[in-house]
XYZ file of C-alpha atoms in Angstrom:
80
model
C 0.000 0.000 0.000
C 1.145 3.508 -0.720
C 1.402 6.013 2.102
C -1.667 7.850 0.765
C -3.612 4.592 0.747
C -2.611 4.024 4.357
C -3.690 7.557 5.335
C -7.017 7.091 3.517
C -7.623 3.801 5.358
C -6.839 5.448 8.713
C -9.120 8.400 7.943
C -11.954 6.025 7.002
C -11.491 4.166 10.292
C -11.624 7.440 12.222
C -14.781 8.523 10.372
C -16.720 5.353 11.193
C -17.772 6.330 14.766
C -19.078 9.631 13.350
C -20.843 8.049 10.338
C -24.343 7.895 11.810
C -25.914 7.724 8.328
C -23.759 4.784 7.256
C -22.715 6.682 4.131
C -20.279 5.010 1.756
C -16.832 6.506 2.293
C -14.969 7.430 -0.867
C -12.552 10.189 -1.827
C -15.566 12.240 -2.978
C -17.645 11.822 0.210
C -18.467 15.258 1.633
C -18.572 15.926 5.350
C -21.524 18.322 5.313
C -23.570 16.964 2.394
C -23.064 13.187 2.566
C -22.289 12.685 6.252
C -24.474 15.604 7.422
C -22.024 16.665 10.118
C -22.637 19.718 12.256
C -19.862 21.960 13.582
C -19.519 20.034 16.859
C -19.042 16.749 15.033
C -16.454 18.363 12.777
C -14.515 19.664 15.795
C -14.560 16.248 17.502
C -13.450 14.544 14.307
C -10.677 17.057 13.623
C -9.356 16.453 17.150
C -9.208 12.713 16.457
C -7.368 13.315 13.153
C -4.891 15.639 14.834
C -4.231 13.098 17.591
C -3.880 10.168 15.200
C -1.425 11.869 12.843
C 0.221 14.283 15.349
C -0.650 17.315 13.207
C -2.540 20.595 13.636
C -5.251 21.565 11.155
C -5.942 25.312 11.336
C -9.443 26.746 11.140
C -8.599 28.185 7.703
C -7.533 24.745 6.469
C -10.662 23.162 7.930
C -12.831 25.648 6.046
C -11.269 24.546 2.740
C -11.653 20.786 3.313
C -14.992 19.540 2.001
C -14.298 15.929 0.995
C -12.516 12.903 2.429
C -9.995 13.074 -0.409
C -9.173 16.699 0.391
C -8.650 15.731 4.020
C -6.284 12.928 3.032
C -4.324 15.398 0.884
C -4.138 17.866 3.791
C -2.929 15.177 6.205
C -0.270 14.092 3.718
C 0.918 17.693 3.336
C 0.933 18.398 7.084
C 2.836 15.202 7.883
C 5.846 16.363 5.848
């Protein structure tokens, strides 16, 4: 598996407890539209991502991330 594939798999695992709708998780899955997350859920999830990957995602970065694929890209960039 490539590193990006590993990050995607980890992100999917972290999403599962927050996936109340049971939406299919793909690179194109949106947090607001498909998963129907509110701001509190987003904050809880971001905290779990930051803990898992030992990174910090700023509020500005969070505002730009709409899909799972964009999140994976951001994690990859922040890990470097």
